[in-house]
């Protein structure tokens, strides 16, 4: 749990390469843990998007892109539920 929180916190860093590295790590964990062990992942990313700060929006968008590339077909409905 602490690792997930640290990864999400890394998405808020000023340096874009660190945000991308965190996004890659989050995508790898999400492939195994989302949604059962990490149900608040997508809601957290959506809150970052709504915050409006450029580095938060970039971090969240980069993460969503990478997560969408990693997840399985069984996980897609859980993302759609949160987005729409």
N, CA, C and O atoms as a GROMACS GRO file, in nm:
protein
  336
    1UNK      N    1   0.083  -0.119   0.000
    1UNK     CA    2   0.000   0.000   0.000
    1UNK      C    3   0.088   0.125   0.000
    1UNK      O    4   0.060   0.221  -0.073
    2UNK      N    5   0.193   0.125   0.082
    2UNK     CA    6   0.281   0.242   0.089
    2UNK      C    7   0.353   0.264  -0.044
    2UNK      O    8   0.378   0.378  -0.083
    3UNK      N    9   0.387   0.155  -0.112
    3UNK     CA   10   0.455   0.168  -0.241
    3UNK      C   11   0.363   0.237  -0.342
    3UNK      O   12   0.407   0.324  -0.417
    4UNK      N   13   0.237   0.198  -0.344
    4UNK     CA   14   0.142   0.259  -0.438
    4UNK      C   15   0.128   0.408  -0.410
    4UNK      O   16   0.126   0.488  -0.503
    5UNK      N   17   0.119   0.444  -0.284
    5UNK     CA   18   0.107   0.586  -0.247
    5UNK      C   19   0.231   0.663  -0.289
    5UNK      O   20   0.221   0.776  -0.338
    6UNK      N   21   0.348   0.604  -0.271
    6UNK     CA   22   0.473   0.670  -0.310
    6UNK      C   23   0.480   0.688  -0.461
    6UNK      O   24   0.526   0.791  -0.510
    7UNK      N   25   0.433   0.588  -0.535
    7UNK     CA   26   0.433   0.598  -0.681
    7UNK      C   27   0.338   0.709  -0.726
    7UNK      O   28   0.372   0.790  -0.813
    8UNK      N   29   0.219   0.713  -0.668
    8UNK     CA   30   0.124   0.819  -0.704
    8UNK      C   31   0.179   0.956  -0.668
    8UNK      O   32   0.160   1.052  -0.742
    9UNK      N   33   0.247   0.966  -0.557
    9UNK     CA   34   0.308   1.093  -0.517
    9UNK      C   35   0.416   1.135  -0.617
    9UNK      O   36   0.434   1.254  -0.644
   10UNK      N   37   0.488   1.037  -0.672
   10UNK     CA   38   0.594   1.067  -0.770
   10UNK      C   39   0.537   1.129  -0.897
   10UNK      O   40   0.609   1.196  -0.971
   11UNK      N   41   0.410   1.108  -0.925
   11UNK     CA   42   0.347   1.170  -1.042
   11UNK      C   43   0.336   1.321  -1.028
   11UNK      O   44   0.312   1.391  -1.127
   12UNK      N   45   0.354   1.371  -0.908
   12UNK     CA   46   0.340   1.515  -0.885
   12UNK      C   47   0.475   1.588  -0.890
   12UNK      O   48   0.480   1.710  -0.874
   13UNK      N   49   0.583   1.515  -0.913
   13UNK     CA   50   0.716   1.577  -0.915
   13UNK      C   51   0.730   1.672  -1.034
   13UNK      O   52   0.664   1.656  -1.136
   14UNK      N   53   0.817   1.769  -1.019
   14UNK     CA   54   0.837   1.868  -1.124
   14UNK      C   55   0.908   1.813  -1.247
   14UNK      O   56   0.881   1.858  -1.359
   15UNK      N   57   0.995   1.718  -1.229
   15UNK     CA   58   1.076   1.665  -1.340
   15UNK      C   59   0.995   1.563  -1.421
   15UNK      O   60   0.952   1.462  -1.367
   16UNK      N   61   0.976   1.590  -1.549
   16UNK     CA   62   0.889   1.506  -1.633
   16UNK      C   63   0.941   1.363  -1.648
   16UNK      O   64   0.861   1.270  -1.659
   17UNK      N   65   1.072   1.344  -1.650
   17UNK     CA   66   1.125   1.208  -1.664
   17UNK      C   67   1.095   1.124  -1.541
   17UNK      O   68   1.074   1.004  -1.551
   18UNK      N   69   1.094   1.187  -1.425
   18UNK     CA   70   1.058   1.114  -1.302
   18UNK      C   71   0.910   1.078  -1.303
   18UNK      O   72   0.872   0.970  -1.258
   19UNK      N   73   0.826   1.169  -1.354
   19UNK     CA   74   0.683   1.138  -1.366
   19UNK      C   75   0.661   1.022  -1.462
   19UNK      O   76   0.577   0.935  -1.437
   20UNK      N   77   0.736   1.020  -1.572
   20UNK     CA   78   0.723   0.911  -1.668
   20UNK      C   79   0.768   0.779  -1.606
   20UNK      O   80   0.705   0.676  -1.626
   21UNK      N   81   0.878   0.782  -1.532
   21UNK     CA   82   0.926   0.660  -1.466
   21UNK      C   83   0.823   0.608  -1.366
   21UNK      O   84   0.799   0.488  -1.357
   22UNK      N   85   0.763   0.700  -1.291
   22UNK     CA   86   0.659   0.661  -1.196
   22UNK      C   87   0.539   0.603  -1.270
   22UNK      O   88   0.479   0.505  -1.225
   23UNK      N   89   0.504   0.663  -1.381
   23UNK     CA   90   0.391   0.614  -1.462
   23UNK      C   91   0.417   0.472  -1.510
   23UNK      O   92   0.327   0.389  -1.510
   24UNK      N   93   0.538   0.446  -1.552
   24UNK     CA   94   0.573   0.311  -1.599
   24UNK      C   95   0.561   0.210  -1.485
   24UNK      O   96   0.510   0.099  -1.504
   25UNK      N   97   0.607   0.248  -1.367
   25UNK     CA   98   0.598   0.159  -1.252
   25UNK      C   99   0.452   0.136  -1.212
   25UNK      O  100   0.412   0.024  -1.182
   26UNK      N  101   0.373   0.243  -1.214
   26UNK     CA  102   0.230   0.231  -1.180
   26UNK      C  103   0.161   0.138  -1.279
   26UNK      O  104   0.080   0.054  -1.238
   27UNK      N  105   0.191   0.151  -1.407
   27UNK     CA  106   0.129   0.066  -1.509
   27UNK      C  107   0.163  -0.081  -1.484
   27UNK      O  108   0.077  -0.168  -1.500
   28UNK      N  109   0.286  -0.108  -1.445
   28UNK     CA  110   0.326  -0.246  -1.417
   28UNK      C  111   0.251  -0.303  -1.297
   28UNK      O  112   0.206  -0.417  -1.300
   29UNK      N  113   0.238  -0.223  -1.194
   29UNK     CA  114   0.166  -0.268  -1.074
   29UNK      C  115   0.017  -0.281  -1.105
   29UNK      O  116  -0.047  -0.377  -1.062
   30UNK      N  117  -0.037  -0.187  -1.180
   30UNK     CA  118  -0.179  -0.189  -1.213
   30UNK      C  119  -0.216  -0.314  -1.293
   30UNK      O  120  -0.327  -0.366  -1.280
   31UNK      N  121  -0.126  -0.360  -1.375
   31UNK     CA  122  -0.153  -0.480  -1.456
   31UNK      C  123  -0.189  -0.598  -1.365
   31UNK      O  124  -0.272  -0.682  -1.402
   32UNK      N  125  -0.127  -0.604  -1.248
   32UNK     CA  126  -0.153  -0.713  -1.154
   32UNK      C  127  -0.257  -0.676  -1.048
   32UNK      O  128  -0.336  -0.762  -1.008
   33UNK      N  129  -0.258  -0.552  -1.002
   33UNK     CA  130  -0.337  -0.515  -0.884
   33UNK      C  131  -0.469  -0.445  -0.911
   33UNK      O  132  -0.556  -0.443  -0.825
   34UNK      N  133  -0.485  -0.387  -1.029
   34UNK     CA  134  -0.607  -0.313  -1.059
   34UNK      C  135  -0.714  -0.406  -1.112
   34UNK      O  136  -0.682  -0.491  -1.196
   35UNK      N  137  -0.836  -0.398  -1.069
   35UNK     CA  138  -0.894  -0.308  -0.971
   35UNK      C  139  -0.903  -0.367  -0.829
   35UNK      O  140  -0.928  -0.294  -0.734
   36UNK      N  141  -0.882  -0.497  -0.816
   36UNK     CA  142  -0.908  -0.563  -0.688
   36UNK      C  143  -0.825  -0.507  -0.573
   36UNK      O  144  -0.879  -0.479  -0.466
   37UNK      N  145  -0.695  -0.492  -0.593
   37UNK     CA  146  -0.608  -0.446  -0.486
   37UNK      C  147  -0.579  -0.296  -0.492
   37UNK      O  148  -0.518  -0.241  -0.401
   38UNK      N  149  -0.622  -0.231  -0.600
   38UNK     CA  150  -0.596  -0.087  -0.616
   38UNK      C  151  -0.717  -0.020  -0.679
   38UNK      O  152  -0.706   0.036  -0.788
   39UNK      N  153  -0.831  -0.024  -0.612
   39UNK     CA  154  -0.954   0.030  -0.671
   39UNK      C  155  -0.956   0.181  -0.686
   39UNK      O  156  -1.032   0.235  -0.767
   40UNK      N  157  -0.873   0.251  -0.609
   40UNK     CA  158  -0.876   0.398  -0.615
   40UNK      C  159  -0.775   0.456  -0.714
   40UNK      O  160  -0.757   0.578  -0.717
   41UNK      N  161  -0.710   0.373  -0.795
   41UNK     CA  162  -0.611   0.423  -0.890
   41UNK      C  163  -0.672   0.524  -0.988
   41UNK      O  164  -0.625   0.637  -0.996
   42UNK      N  165  -0.774   0.485  -1.059
   42UNK     CA  166  -0.832   0.573  -1.161
   42UNK      C  167  -0.896   0.697  -1.097
   42UNK      O  168  -0.876   0.807  -1.148
   43UNK      N  169  -0.974   0.683  -0.989
   43UNK     CA  170  -1.026   0.805  -0.926
   43UNK      C  171  -0.915   0.902  -0.882
   43UNK      O  172  -0.931   1.024  -0.893
   44UNK      N  173  -0.803   0.850  -0.834
   44UNK     CA  174  -0.692   0.936  -0.795
   44UNK      C  175  -0.636   1.011  -0.917
   44UNK      O  176  -0.610   1.131  -0.910
   45UNK      N  177  -0.619   0.940  -1.027
   45UNK     CA  178  -0.567   1.005  -1.148
   45UNK      C  179  -0.665   1.110  -1.201
   45UNK      O  180  -0.622   1.214  -1.250
   46UNK      N  181  -0.793   1.083  -1.191
   46UNK     CA  182  -0.893   1.180  -1.235
   46UNK      C  183  -0.889   1.307  -1.149
   46UNK      O  184  -0.908   1.417  -1.201
   47UNK      N  185  -0.866   1.291  -1.020
   47UNK     CA  186  -0.853   1.408  -0.932
   47UNK      C  187  -0.732   1.491  -0.972
   47UNK      O  188  -0.735   1.614  -0.967
   48UNK      N  189  -0.624   1.424  -1.011
   48UNK     CA  190  -0.506   1.497  -1.056
   48UNK      C  191  -0.537   1.578  -1.181
   48UNK      O  192  -0.492   1.691  -1.195
   49UNK      N  193  -0.613   1.519  -1.272
   49UNK     CA  194  -0.651   1.591  -1.394
   49UNK      C  195  -0.734   1.714  -1.361
   49UNK      O  196  -0.716   1.820  -1.422
   50UNK      N  197  -0.824   1.700  -1.267
   50UNK     CA  198  -0.912   1.811  -1.230
   50UNK      C  199  -0.839   1.922  -1.156
   50UNK      O  200  -0.886   2.035  -1.152
   51UNK      N  201  -0.724   1.890  -1.097
   51UNK     CA  202  -0.649   1.991  -1.023
   51UNK      C  203  -0.601   2.102  -1.115
   51UNK      O  204  -0.591   2.218  -1.074
   52UNK      N  205  -0.573   2.068  -1.240
   52UNK     CA  206  -0.540   2.168  -1.340
   52UNK      C  207  -0.396   2.213  -1.348
   52UNK      O  208  -0.357   2.276  -1.446
   53UNK      N  209  -0.314   2.183  -1.247
   53UNK     CA  210  -0.173   2.222  -1.254
   53UNK      C  211  -0.105   2.141  -1.364
   53UNK      O  212  -0.122   2.020  -1.371
   54UNK      N  213  -0.029   2.207  -1.452
   54UNK     CA  214   0.029   2.139  -1.567
   54UNK      C  215   0.108   2.012  -1.534
   54UNK      O  216   0.093   1.911  -1.603
   55UNK      N  217   0.189   2.014  -1.430
   55UNK     CA  218   0.267   1.894  -1.399
   55UNK      C  219   0.178   1.781  -1.346
   55UNK      O  220   0.209   1.664  -1.366
   56UNK      N  221   0.068   1.815  -1.279
   56UNK     CA  222  -0.025   1.711  -1.234
   56UNK      C  223  -0.102   1.651  -1.351
   56UNK      O  224  -0.120   1.530  -1.358
   57UNK      N  225  -0.145   1.736  -1.442
   57UNK     CA  226  -0.216   1.688  -1.561
   57UNK      C  227  -0.124   1.600  -1.645
   57UNK      O  228  -0.166   1.493  -1.691
   58UNK      N  229  -0.001   1.642  -1.665
   58UNK     CA  230   0.094   1.561  -1.741
   58UNK      C  231   0.117   1.426  -1.673
   58UNK      O  232   0.115   1.322  -1.739
   59UNK      N  233   0.138   1.428  -1.543
   59UNK     CA  234   0.161   1.303  -1.471
   59UNK      C  235   0.044   1.207  -1.483
   59UNK      O  236   0.063   1.088  -1.507
   60UNK      N  237  -0.075   1.259  -1.465
   60UNK     CA  238  -0.195   1.175  -1.474
   60UNK      C  239  -0.218   1.124  -1.614
   60UNK      O  240  -0.250   1.006  -1.633
   61UNK      N  241  -0.201   1.211  -1.714
   61UNK     CA  242  -0.222   1.168  -1.853
   61UNK      C  243  -0.120   1.063  -1.895
   61UNK      O  244  -0.155   0.963  -1.957
   62UNK      N  245   0.004   1.086  -1.861
   62UNK     CA  246   0.109   0.990  -1.897
   62UNK      C  247   0.078   0.855  -1.832
   62UNK      O  248   0.092   0.750  -1.895
   63UNK      N  249   0.036   0.859  -1.708
   63UNK     CA  250   0.004   0.737  -1.637
   63UNK      C  251  -0.115   0.666  -1.700
   63UNK      O  252  -0.112   0.544  -1.720
   64UNK      N  253  -0.220   0.739  -1.733
   64UNK     CA  254  -0.338   0.678  -1.796
   64UNK      C  255  -0.303   0.612  -1.929
   64UNK      O  256  -0.353   0.504  -1.960
   65UNK      N  257  -0.217   0.677  -2.006
   65UNK     CA  258  -0.175   0.619  -2.134
   65UNK      C  259  -0.104   0.486  -2.110
   65UNK      O  260  -0.135   0.385  -2.173
   66UNK      N  261  -0.008   0.487  -2.019
   66UNK     CA  262   0.070   0.365  -1.995
   66UNK      C  263  -0.014   0.255  -1.930
   66UNK      O  264   0.002   0.137  -1.963
   67UNK      N  265  -0.103   0.292  -1.840
   67UNK     CA  266  -0.192   0.192  -1.779
   67UNK      C  267  -0.281   0.130  -1.886
   67UNK      O  268  -0.302   0.009  -1.886
   68UNK      N  269  -0.334   0.213  -1.976
   68UNK     CA  270  -0.423   0.161  -2.080
   68UNK      C  271  -0.351   0.064  -2.173
   68UNK      O  272  -0.414  -0.024  -2.231
   69UNK      N  273  -0.220   0.080  -2.188
   69UNK     CA  274  -0.143  -0.012  -2.271
   69UNK      C  275  -0.114  -0.144  -2.200
   69UNK      O  276  -0.091  -0.245  -2.266
   70UNK      N  277  -0.115  -0.144  -2.068
   70UNK     CA  278  -0.077  -0.261  -1.991
   70UNK      C  279  -0.193  -0.349  -1.945
   70UNK      O  280  -0.175  -0.470  -1.927
   71UNK      N  281  -0.310  -0.292  -1.928
   71UNK     CA  282  -0.420  -0.368  -1.868
   71UNK      C  283  -0.476  -0.473  -1.963
   71UNK      O  284  -0.456  -0.467  -2.085
   72UNK      N  285  -0.546  -0.567  -1.905
   72UNK     CA  286  -0.607  -0.675  -1.983
   72UNK      C  287  -0.751  -0.637  -2.020
   72UNK      O  288  -0.806  -0.540  -1.968
   73UNK      N  289  -0.809  -0.714  -2.108
   73UNK     CA  290  -0.947  -0.689  -2.149
   73UNK      C  291  -1.044  -0.697  -2.031
   73UNK      O  292  -1.146  -0.628  -2.030
   74UNK      N  293  -1.013  -0.780  -1.933
   74UNK     CA  294  -1.100  -0.793  -1.815
   74UNK      C  295  -1.096  -0.669  -1.726
   74UNK      O  296  -1.189  -0.645  -1.650
   75UNK      N  297  -0.989  -0.590  -1.736
   75UNK     CA  298  -0.977  -0.470  -1.653
   75UNK      C  299  -1.039  -0.347  -1.717
   75UNK      O  300  -1.068  -0.249  -1.648
   76UNK      N  301  -1.059  -0.349  -1.847
   76UNK     CA  302  -1.111  -0.232  -1.919
   76UNK      C  303  -1.245  -0.183  -1.865
   76UNK      O  304  -1.261  -0.063  -1.848
   77UNK      N  305  -1.341  -0.271  -1.836
   77UNK     CA  306  -1.470  -0.220  -1.784
   77UNK      C  307  -1.455  -0.138  -1.656
   77UNK      O  308  -1.532  -0.044  -1.634
   78UNK      N  309  -1.358  -0.171  -1.574
   78UNK     CA  310  -1.339  -0.096  -1.450
   78UNK      C  311  -1.287   0.046  -1.476
   78UNK      O  312  -1.317   0.138  -1.401
   79UNK      N  313  -1.212   0.062  -1.580
   79UNK     CA  314  -1.166   0.197  -1.618
   79UNK      C  315  -1.281   0.275  -1.678
   79UNK      O  316  -1.300   0.392  -1.645
   80UNK      N  317  -1.356   0.212  -1.764
   80UNK     CA  318  -1.470   0.280  -1.829
   80UNK      C  319  -1.570   0.327  -1.725
   80UNK      O  320  -1.624   0.437  -1.736
   81UNK      N  321  -1.595   0.244  -1.624
   81UNK     CA  322  -1.688   0.280  -1.518
   81UNK      C  323  -1.646   0.409  -1.449
   81UNK      O  324  -1.730   0.492  -1.414
   82UNK      N  325  -1.516   0.427  -1.430
   82UNK     CA  326  -1.467   0.546  -1.362
   82UNK      C  327  -1.464   0.668  -1.454
   82UNK      O  328  -1.474   0.781  -1.407
   83UNK      N  329  -1.449   0.646  -1.583
   83UNK     CA  330  -1.434   0.758  -1.676
   83UNK      C  331  -1.567   0.814  -1.724
   83UNK      O  332  -1.579   0.933  -1.750
   84UNK      N  333  -1.667   0.727  -1.735
   84UNK     CA  334  -1.793   0.773  -1.795
   84UNK      C  335  -1.911   0.755  -1.704
   84UNK      O  336  -2.023   0.789  -1.741
   0.00000   0.00000   0.00000
